[in-house]
PDB file of C-alpha atoms in Angstrom:
ATOM      1  CA  MET O   1       0.000   0.000   0.000  1.00 70.00           C
ATOM      2  CA  ASN O   2       1.383   3.428  -0.920  1.00 82.00           C
ATOM      3  CA  ILE O   3       0.610   6.520   1.172  1.00 85.00           C
ATOM      4  CA  LEU O   4      -2.349   7.501  -1.017  1.00 88.00           C
ATOM      5  CA  ASP O   5      -3.975   4.078  -0.579  1.00 92.00           C
ATOM      6  CA  LYS O   6      -3.523   4.343   3.198  1.00 93.00           C
ATOM      7  CA  ILE O   7      -5.036   7.830   3.313  1.00 94.00           C
ATOM      8  CA  VAL O   8      -8.067   6.713   1.282  1.00 96.00           C
ATOM      9  CA  ALA O   9      -8.626   3.599   3.444  1.00 97.00           C
ATOM     10  CA  ASP O  10      -8.515   5.757   6.588  1.00 97.00           C
ATOM     11  CA  LYS O  11     -10.763   8.368   4.966  1.00 98.00           C
ATOM     12  CA  ARG O  12     -13.491   5.818   4.239  1.00 98.00           C
ATOM     13  CA  LYS O  13     -13.584   4.841   7.938  1.00 98.00           C
ATOM     14  CA  GLU O  14     -13.540   8.491   8.985  1.00 98.00           C
ATOM     15  CA  VAL O  15     -16.469   9.419   6.708  1.00 98.00           C
ATOM     16  CA  ASP O  16     -18.544   6.481   7.958  1.00 98.00           C
ATOM     17  CA  LEU O  17     -17.944   7.574  11.545  1.00 98.00           C
ATOM     18  CA  LYS O  18     -18.737  11.225  10.830  1.00 98.00           C
ATOM     19  CA  ARG O  19     -21.937  10.324   9.011  1.00 97.00           C
ATOM     20  CA  SER O  20     -23.095   8.397  12.071  1.00 97.00           C
ATOM     21  CA  LEU O  21     -22.447  11.452  14.285  1.00 97.00           C
ATOM     22  CA  ILE O  22     -23.783  14.212  12.013  1.00 97.00           C
ATOM     23  CA  THR O  23     -26.314  13.177   9.392  1.00 97.00           C
ATOM     24  CA  PRO O  24     -26.454  14.736   5.901  1.00 98.00           C
ATOM     25  CA  SER O  25     -29.779  16.385   6.813  1.00 97.00           C
ATOM     26  CA  GLN O  26     -28.123  17.981   9.863  1.00 98.00           C
ATOM     27  CA  LEU O  27     -25.347  19.357   7.627  1.00 98.00           C
ATOM     28  CA  GLU O  28     -28.027  20.786   5.344  1.00 97.00           C
ATOM     29  CA  GLN O  29     -29.334  22.831   8.307  1.00 97.00           C
ATOM     30  CA  SER O  30     -26.065  24.810   8.494  1.00 97.00           C
ATOM     31  CA  VAL O  31     -26.596  28.552   8.007  1.00 97.00           C
ATOM     32  CA  LEU O  32     -23.645  28.521   5.595  1.00 97.00           C
ATOM     33  CA  MET O  33     -25.645  26.370   3.143  1.00 98.00           C
ATOM     34  CA  GLU O  34     -27.467  29.604   2.227  1.00 97.00           C
ATOM     35  CA  ARG O  35     -24.262  31.554   1.654  1.00 97.00           C
ATOM     36  CA  THR O  36     -23.416  32.551  -1.927  1.00 97.00           C
ATOM     37  CA  SER O  37     -19.993  31.157  -2.777  1.00 97.00           C
ATOM     38  CA  VAL O  38     -17.161  33.305  -4.142  1.00 98.00           C
ATOM     39  CA  SER O  39     -15.700  31.893  -7.361  1.00 98.00           C
ATOM     40  CA  LEU O  40     -11.998  31.033  -7.221  1.00 98.00           C
ATOM     41  CA  ALA O  41     -11.959  30.380 -10.980  1.00 98.00           C
ATOM     42  CA  ALA O  42     -13.219  33.921 -11.635  1.00 98.00           C
ATOM     43  CA  ALA O  43     -10.674  35.385  -9.200  1.00 98.00           C
ATOM     44  CA  LEU O  44      -7.828  33.559 -10.972  1.00 98.00           C
ATOM     45  CA  ARG O  45      -9.010  34.642 -14.427  1.00 97.00           C
ATOM     46  CA  ASN O  46      -8.981  38.281 -13.308  1.00 97.00           C
ATOM     47  CA  SER O  47      -5.617  38.184 -11.527  1.00 96.00           C
ATOM     48  CA  SER O  48      -2.097  38.848 -12.759  1.00 93.00           C
ATOM     49  CA  THR O  49      -0.554  36.780  -9.966  1.00 95.00           C
ATOM     50  CA  GLY O  50      -2.951  33.861  -9.389  1.00 97.00           C
ATOM     51  CA  ILE O  51      -1.685  32.875  -5.951  1.00 98.00           C
ATOM     52  CA  ILE O  52      -3.692  30.330  -3.944  1.00 98.00           C
ATOM     53  CA  ALA O  53      -2.001  30.289  -0.537  1.00 97.00           C
ATOM     54  CA  GLU O  54      -2.299  27.233   1.665  1.00 95.00           C
ATOM     55  CA  HIS O  55      -2.703  26.638   5.378  1.00 94.00           C
ATOM     56  CA  LYS O  56      -0.837  23.412   6.109  1.00 89.00           C
ATOM     57  CA  ARG O  57       0.596  22.332   9.469  1.00 83.00           C
ATOM     58  CA  ARG O  58       2.349  19.165   8.364  1.00 77.00           C
ATOM     59  CA  SER O  59       2.478  16.604   5.577  1.00 81.00           C
ATOM     60  CA  PRO O  60       3.511  12.966   5.127  1.00 73.00           C
ATOM     61  CA  SER O  61       6.533  14.056   3.080  1.00 69.00           C
ATOM     62  CA  LYS O  62       7.804  16.896   5.297  1.00 69.00           C
ATOM     63  CA  SER O  63       6.342  15.998   8.726  1.00 70.00           C
ATOM     64  CA  VAL O  64       5.958  19.249  10.731  1.00 67.00           C
ATOM     65  CA  ILE O  65       5.872  22.466   8.687  1.00 65.00           C
ATOM     66  CA  ASN O  66       4.330  24.883  11.185  1.00 65.00           C
ATOM     67  CA  GLN O  67       2.170  23.878  14.163  1.00 71.00           C
ATOM     68  CA  GLY O  68       2.294  27.177  16.006  1.00 72.00           C
ATOM     69  CA  LEU O  69       0.075  29.505  14.017  1.00 81.00           C
ATOM     70  CA  ASN O  70      -3.577  30.477  14.420  1.00 89.00           C
ATOM     71  CA  VAL O  71      -5.513  29.711  11.212  1.00 95.00           C
ATOM     72  CA  GLN O  72      -7.480  32.970  11.478  1.00 96.00           C
ATOM     73  CA  ASP O  73      -4.268  35.024  11.631  1.00 96.00           C
ATOM     74  CA  VAL O  74      -2.890  33.134   8.635  1.00 96.00           C
ATOM     75  CA  ALA O  75      -6.133  33.685   6.683  1.00 97.00           C
ATOM     76  CA  MET O  76      -6.221  37.420   7.432  1.00 98.00           C
ATOM     77  CA  GLY O  77      -2.537  37.714   6.531  1.00 97.00           C
ATOM     78  CA  TYR O  78      -3.163  36.012   3.207  1.00 97.00           C
ATOM     79  CA  GLU O  79      -6.184  38.205   2.441  1.00 98.00           C
ATOM     80  CA  THR O  80      -4.193  41.360   3.222  1.00 98.00           C
ATOM     81  CA  ALA O  81      -1.379  40.102   0.987  1.00 97.00           C
ATOM     82  CA  GLY O  82      -3.799  39.977  -1.946  1.00 97.00           C
ATOM     83  CA  VAL O  83      -3.976  36.253  -2.663  1.00 98.00           C
ATOM     84  CA  CYS O  84      -6.738  35.015  -5.006  1.00 98.00           C
ATOM     85  CA  GLY O  85      -7.826  32.314  -2.605  1.00 98.00           C
ATOM     86  CA  MET O  86      -6.812  30.166   0.333  1.00 98.00           C
ATOM     87  CA  SER O  87      -6.497  26.408   0.502  1.00 98.00           C
ATOM     88  CA  VAL O  88      -7.323  24.883   3.901  1.00 97.00           C
ATOM     89  CA  LEU O  89      -6.169  21.329   4.655  1.00 96.00           C
ATOM     90  CA  THR O  90      -8.925  19.555   6.576  1.00 98.00           C
ATOM     91  CA  ASP O  91      -7.350  16.090   6.897  1.00 96.00           C
ATOM     92  CA  GLY O  92      -6.408  15.403  10.518  1.00 94.00           C
ATOM     93  CA  LYS O  93      -4.339  12.232  10.582  1.00 93.00           C
ATOM     94  CA  TYR O  94      -1.805  13.067   7.879  1.00 93.00           C
ATOM     95  CA  PHE O  95      -1.889  16.862   7.639  1.00 93.00           C
ATOM     96  CA  GLY O  96      -2.960  18.052  11.114  1.00 93.00           C
ATOM     97  CA  GLY O  97      -5.963  19.960   9.781  1.00 95.00           C
ATOM     98  CA  SER O  98      -9.693  19.935  10.556  1.00 96.00           C
ATOM     99  CA  LEU O  99     -13.057  21.312   9.482  1.00 97.00           C
ATOM    100  CA  ASP O 100     -12.690  23.743  12.401  1.00 96.00           C
ATOM    101  CA  ASP O 101      -9.802  25.330  10.460  1.00 97.00           C
ATOM    102  CA  LEU O 102     -12.134  25.855   7.514  1.00 98.00           C
ATOM    103  CA  ILE O 103     -14.916  27.481   9.520  1.00 97.00           C
ATOM    104  CA  LEU O 104     -12.461  29.695  11.463  1.00 97.00           C
ATOM    105  CA  ALA O 105     -10.895  30.854   8.192  1.00 98.00           C
ATOM    106  CA  ARG O 106     -14.393  31.517   6.804  1.00 98.00           C
ATOM    107  CA  ALA O 107     -15.249  33.650   9.840  1.00 97.00           C
ATOM    108  CA  ALA O 108     -12.086  35.700   9.308  1.00 98.00           C
ATOM    109  CA  VAL O 109     -11.986  36.427   5.560  1.00 98.00           C
ATOM    110  CA  ASN O 110     -14.077  36.908   2.411  1.00 97.00           C
ATOM    111  CA  ILE O 111     -11.676  35.415  -0.136  1.00 98.00           C
ATOM    112  CA  PRO O 112     -12.512  32.084  -1.841  1.00 98.00           C
ATOM    113  CA  LEU O 113     -11.694  29.083   0.361  1.00 98.00           C
ATOM    114  CA  LEU O 114     -10.737  25.704  -1.056  1.00 98.00           C
ATOM    115  CA  ARG O 115     -11.394  22.648   1.083  1.00 98.00           C
ATOM    116  CA  LYS O 116      -8.214  20.618   0.512  1.00 98.00           C
ATOM    117  CA  GLU O 117      -9.294  17.089   1.270  1.00 98.00           C
ATOM    118  CA  PHE O 118      -9.286  13.535  -0.061  1.00 98.00           C
ATOM    119  CA  ILE O 119     -12.894  13.455  -1.244  1.00 98.00           C
ATOM    120  CA  ILE O 120     -14.250   9.944  -1.750  1.00 98.00           C
ATOM    121  CA  ASP O 121     -17.895  10.472  -0.749  1.00 98.00           C
ATOM    122  CA  GLU O 122     -20.696  12.962  -1.458  1.00 98.00           C
ATOM    123  CA  TYR O 123     -20.994  13.501   2.300  1.00 98.00           C
ATOM    124  CA  GLN O 124     -17.677  15.425   2.254  1.00 98.00           C
ATOM    125  CA  ILE O 125     -19.025  17.821  -0.380  1.00 98.00           C
ATOM    126  CA  LEU O 126     -21.997  18.647   1.852  1.00 98.00           C
ATOM    127  CA  GLU O 127     -19.520  19.160   4.702  1.00 98.00           C
ATOM    128  CA  ALA O 128     -17.457  21.531   2.564  1.00 98.00           C
ATOM    129  CA  LYS O 129     -20.478  23.743   1.862  1.00 98.00           C
ATOM    130  CA  ALA O 130     -21.755  23.539   5.460  1.00 98.00           C
ATOM    131  CA  TYR O 131     -18.381  24.658   6.837  1.00 98.00           C
ATOM    132  CA  GLY O 132     -17.912  27.610   4.498  1.00 98.00           C
ATOM    133  CA  ALA O 133     -15.877  26.370   1.523  1.00 98.00           C
ATOM    134  CA  ASP O 134     -16.274  27.943  -1.924  1.00 98.00           C
ATOM    135  CA  VAL O 135     -14.306  25.290  -3.795  1.00 98.00           C
ATOM    136  CA  ILE O 136     -13.685  21.566  -3.489  1.00 98.00           C
ATOM    137  CA  LEU O 137     -10.693  19.577  -4.651  1.00 98.00           C
ATOM    138  CA  LEU O 138     -11.187  16.294  -6.495  1.00 98.00           C
ATOM    139  CA  ILE O 139      -8.141  14.059  -6.964  1.00 97.00           C
ATOM    140  CA  ALA O 140      -8.209  12.012 -10.182  1.00 97.00           C
ATOM    141  CA  ALA O 141      -5.734   9.477  -8.765  1.00 95.00           C
ATOM    142  CA  ILE O 142      -8.314   8.213  -6.254  1.00 96.00           C
ATOM    143  CA  LEU O 143     -11.535   8.554  -8.294  1.00 97.00           C
ATOM    144  CA  ASP O 144     -12.939   6.963 -11.434  1.00 97.00           C
ATOM    145  CA  ARG O 145     -14.676   8.979 -14.162  1.00 98.00           C
ATOM    146  CA  GLU O 146     -18.149   8.218 -12.827  1.00 98.00           C
ATOM    147  CA  GLU O 147     -17.215   9.459  -9.330  1.00 98.00           C
ATOM    148  CA  ILE O 148     -15.636  12.618 -10.764  1.00 98.00           C
ATOM    149  CA  THR O 149     -18.858  13.288 -12.708  1.00 98.00           C
ATOM    150  CA  THR O 150     -21.143  12.636  -9.709  1.00 98.00           C
ATOM    151  CA  PHE O 151     -19.055  14.649  -7.241  1.00 98.00           C
ATOM    152  CA  SER O 152     -18.415  17.617  -9.545  1.00 98.00           C
ATOM    153  CA  GLU O 153     -22.073  17.870 -10.564  1.00 98.00           C
ATOM    154  CA  MET O 154     -23.150  17.741  -6.916  1.00 98.00           C
ATOM    155  CA  ALA O 155     -20.654  20.500  -6.060  1.00 98.00           C
ATOM    156  CA  LYS O 156     -22.003  22.674  -8.885  1.00 98.00           C
ATOM    157  CA  SER O 157     -25.577  22.120  -7.618  1.00 98.00           C
ATOM    158  CA  LEU O 158     -24.423  23.541  -4.251  1.00 98.00           C
ATOM    159  CA  GLY O 159     -22.806  26.545  -5.933  1.00 98.00           C
ATOM    160  CA  LEU O 160     -19.245  25.358  -5.335  1.00 98.00           C
ATOM    161  CA  ASP O 161     -16.335  25.637  -7.776  1.00 98.00           C
ATOM    162  CA  VAL O 162     -14.471  22.436  -8.616  1.00 98.00           C
ATOM    163  CA  LEU O 163     -10.700  22.074  -8.915  1.00 98.00           C
ATOM    164  CA  LEU O 164      -9.716  18.696 -10.306  1.00 98.00           C
ATOM    165  CA  GLU O 165      -6.140  17.556  -9.682  1.00 97.00           C
ATOM    166  CA  VAL O 166      -4.178  15.299 -12.034  1.00 97.00           C
ATOM    167  CA  HIS O 167      -0.640  13.927 -12.022  1.00 94.00           C
ATOM    168  CA  ASN O 168      -0.315  12.516 -15.540  1.00 95.00           C
ATOM    169  CA  GLU O 169      -1.882  12.324 -19.003  1.00 95.00           C
ATOM    170  CA  GLU O 170      -3.992   9.260 -18.235  1.00 96.00           C
ATOM    171  CA  GLU O 171      -5.671  10.982 -15.257  1.00 97.00           C
ATOM    172  CA  LEU O 172      -6.228  14.125 -17.322  1.00 97.00           C
ATOM    173  CA  GLN O 173      -7.889  12.322 -20.228  1.00 96.00           C
ATOM    174  CA  LYS O 174     -10.389  10.480 -18.006  1.00 95.00           C
ATOM    175  CA  SER O 175     -11.301  13.651 -16.138  1.00 96.00           C
ATOM    176  CA  ILE O 176     -12.129  16.354 -18.669  1.00 96.00           C
ATOM    177  CA  MET O 177     -15.827  17.239 -18.350  1.00 97.00           C
ATOM    178  CA  PRO O 178     -17.942  20.418 -18.315  1.00 97.00           C
ATOM    179  CA  SER O 179     -18.727  20.275 -14.579  1.00 98.00           C
ATOM    180  CA  LEU O 180     -15.136  21.278 -13.702  1.00 98.00           C
ATOM    181  CA  ASP O 181     -13.934  24.876 -13.372  1.00 98.00           C
ATOM    182  CA  MET O 182     -10.202  24.400 -12.876  1.00 98.00           C
ATOM    183  CA  LEU O 183      -7.719  21.692 -13.799  1.00 98.00           C
ATOM    184  CA  GLY O 184      -4.763  21.450 -11.445  1.00 98.00           C
ATOM    185  CA  VAL O 185      -1.534  19.656 -12.228  1.00 98.00           C
ATOM    186  CA  ASN O 186       0.209  18.402  -9.111  1.00 95.00           C
ATOM    187  CA  ASN O 187       3.947  18.482  -9.687  1.00 95.00           C
ATOM    188  CA  ARG O 188       4.476  16.088  -6.782  1.00 87.00           C
ATOM    189  CA  ASN O 189       4.412  12.382  -7.507  1.00 80.00           C
ATOM    190  CA  LEU O 190       2.124  11.115  -4.727  1.00 71.00           C
ATOM    191  CA  LYS O 191       3.837   7.738  -4.730  1.00 69.00           C
ATOM    192  CA  THR O 192       7.460   8.928  -4.484  1.00 72.00           C
ATOM    193  CA  PHE O 193       6.908  12.568  -3.330  1.00 75.00           C
ATOM    194  CA  GLU O 194       9.438  13.775  -5.912  1.00 85.00           C
ATOM    195  CA  VAL O 195       8.594  17.174  -7.397  1.00 90.00           C
ATOM    196  CA  SER O 196       9.101  18.407 -10.962  1.00 93.00           C
ATOM    197  CA  LEU O 197       7.561  21.473 -12.643  1.00 95.00           C
ATOM    198  CA  GLU O 198       8.034  19.654 -15.951  1.00 95.00           C
ATOM    199  CA  THR O 199       4.807  17.798 -15.106  1.00 95.00           C
ATOM    200  CA  SER O 200       2.824  21.050 -15.415  1.00 97.00           C
ATOM    201  CA  LYS O 201       4.641  22.049 -18.578  1.00 97.00           C
ATOM    202  CA  SER O 202       4.174  18.747 -20.355  1.00 96.00           C
ATOM    203  CA  LEU O 203       0.437  18.562 -19.610  1.00 97.00           C
ATOM    204  CA  SER O 204      -0.375  22.225 -20.316  1.00 97.00           C
ATOM    205  CA  GLU O 205      -1.226  21.814 -24.012  1.00 96.00           C
ATOM    206  CA  GLN O 206      -3.657  18.975 -23.282  1.00 96.00           C
ATOM    207  CA  ILE O 207      -5.812  21.075 -20.955  1.00 97.00           C
ATOM    208  CA  PRO O 208      -8.594  22.803 -22.942  1.00 95.00           C
ATOM    209  CA  ASP O 209      -8.769  26.592 -22.575  1.00 93.00           C
ATOM    210  CA  ASP O 210     -12.297  26.357 -21.096  1.00 93.00           C
ATOM    211  CA  PHE O 211     -10.645  25.463 -17.779  1.00 98.00           C
ATOM    212  CA  VAL O 212      -8.455  27.616 -15.577  1.00 98.00           C
ATOM    213  CA  LYS O 213      -5.050  25.914 -15.407  1.00 98.00           C
ATOM    214  CA  VAL O 214      -3.553  25.593 -11.943  1.00 98.00           C
ATOM    215  CA  SER O 215      -0.059  24.366 -11.068  1.00 98.00           C
ATOM    216  CA  GLU O 216       0.362  22.791  -7.631  1.00 96.00           C
ATOM    217  CA  SER O 217       3.318  21.805  -5.429  1.00 91.00           C
ATOM    218  CA  GLY O 218       6.992  22.641  -5.583  1.00 89.00           C
ATOM    219  CA  ILE O 219       6.529  26.294  -6.562  1.00 93.00           C
ATOM    220  CA  SER O 220       8.908  28.392  -4.507  1.00 91.00           C
ATOM    221  CA  SER O 221      10.115  31.207  -6.765  1.00 94.00           C
ATOM    222  CA  VAL O 222       8.712  34.107  -8.777  1.00 96.00           C
ATOM    223  CA  GLU O 223      10.742  32.856 -11.769  1.00 96.00           C
ATOM    224  CA  ALA O 224       8.918  29.497 -11.660  1.00 96.00           C
ATOM    225  CA  ILE O 225       5.548  31.265 -11.847  1.00 97.00           C
ATOM    226  CA  LYS O 226       6.592  33.550 -14.691  1.00 97.00           C
ATOM    227  CA  ASP O 227       7.836  30.486 -16.554  1.00 97.00           C
ATOM    228  CA  LEU O 228       4.576  28.564 -15.941  1.00 97.00           C
ATOM    229  CA  GLN O 229       2.477  31.576 -17.028  1.00 97.00           C
ATOM    230  CA  THR O 230       3.949  31.194 -20.513  1.00 97.00           C
ATOM    231  CA  TYR O 231       2.366  27.727 -20.566  1.00 98.00           C
ATOM    232  CA  GLY O 232      -1.082  29.209 -19.859  1.00 98.00           C
ATOM    233  CA  TYR O 233      -1.231  28.683 -16.087  1.00 98.00           C
ATOM    234  CA  GLN O 234      -3.318  31.245 -14.203  1.00 98.00           C
ATOM    235  CA  GLY O 235      -3.340  29.668 -10.738  1.00 98.00           C
ATOM    236  CA  PHE O 236      -0.450  28.647  -8.471  1.00 98.00           C
ATOM    237  CA  LEU O 237      -0.983  26.735  -5.243  1.00 97.00           C
ATOM    238  CA  ILE O 238       1.720  27.556  -2.701  1.00 94.00           C
ATOM    239  CA  GLY O 239       1.779  26.129   0.803  1.00 82.00           C
ATOM    240  CA  GLU O 240       5.083  25.130   2.283  1.00 85.00           C
ATOM    241  CA  ASN O 241       6.930  28.180   0.956  1.00 90.00           C
ATOM    242  CA  PHE O 242       4.729  30.518   3.046  1.00 94.00           C
ATOM    243  CA  MET O 243       3.856  28.197   5.938  1.00 91.00           C
ATOM    244  CA  LYS O 244       7.462  27.418   6.869  1.00 91.00           C
ATOM    245  CA  THR O 245       7.946  31.083   7.847  1.00 92.00           C
ATOM    246  CA  ASP O 246       6.865  32.779  11.104  1.00 92.00           C
ATOM    247  CA  ASP O 247       4.448  35.049   9.216  1.00 95.00           C
ATOM    248  CA  PRO O 248       2.915  33.362   6.138  1.00 95.00           C
ATOM    249  CA  GLY O 249       0.851  36.453   5.288  1.00 96.00           C
ATOM    250  CA  GLU O 250       3.922  38.712   5.197  1.00 97.00           C
ATOM    251  CA  SER O 251       5.796  36.068   3.213  1.00 96.00           C
ATOM    252  CA  ALA O 252       2.930  35.909   0.674  1.00 97.00           C
ATOM    253  CA  LYS O 253       2.807  39.709   0.483  1.00 97.00           C
ATOM    254  CA  GLU O 254       6.525  39.979  -0.318  1.00 97.00           C
ATOM    255  CA  PHE O 255       6.199  37.210  -2.909  1.00 97.00           C
ATOM    256  CA  ILE O 256       3.207  38.872  -4.642  1.00 97.00           C
ATOM    257  CA  ASN O 257       4.927  42.280  -4.608  1.00 97.00           C
ATOM    258  CA  GLU O 258       7.946  40.746  -6.297  1.00 96.00           C
ATOM    259  CA  LEU O 259       5.715  39.015  -8.850  1.00 95.00           C
ATOM    260  CA  ASN O 260       4.037  42.345  -9.680  1.00 93.00           C
ATOM    261  CA  ARG O 261       7.316  44.152 -10.308  1.00 90.00           C
TER     262      ARG O 261
END
């Protein structure tokens, strides 16, 4: 079993447990179900920088990144810095996140929030909306085409944007469908954790222009973004680079200022 298989196996147990504690109809009673979502895809299309900044405490590849920060402070710092959106890790076991992080970030800022999660069940999409997300992430490596269709169409019915993440050409080809807003290329091989921006470059031409192209993982310099922009990328997911500092918001601000020069 690779790490992705382990995460998915644990996630299935977790979702079953959560469903027994809070039913789908209880989630539907959340006041945030009535909230109008803010489109991340639209924000990226209208931005010259396209930064999606992440809140991430730890990861299986890097262990602890930053455990000491308050998610609300990070969110407000990112919003002040001028990011297009914020990605909030909600997986507990492997990334140290929670749905509480999502709702605290929602209470603090008005920018689009992406629920970064391993979604394998429609229940998690309801959760995302009920806890204040504007966008969900779907990972092609753990879903078949039918699941991607079902989950993305459900998200759209709730007013959520959909970012679909791929790692290779095979995943991309099975995933292209009208119910997606953004196609993200993860430069990190989830089996080996090696990172290469060549993954984004090589897949760029195969992503139709109807979708906002997003490059994820391993982006740590302004030069890398300027290079990827020439391949049509409009969104750039950056987590570790900001989170490993004492003030992620200030770090994001300096990065965006440099990008705008």
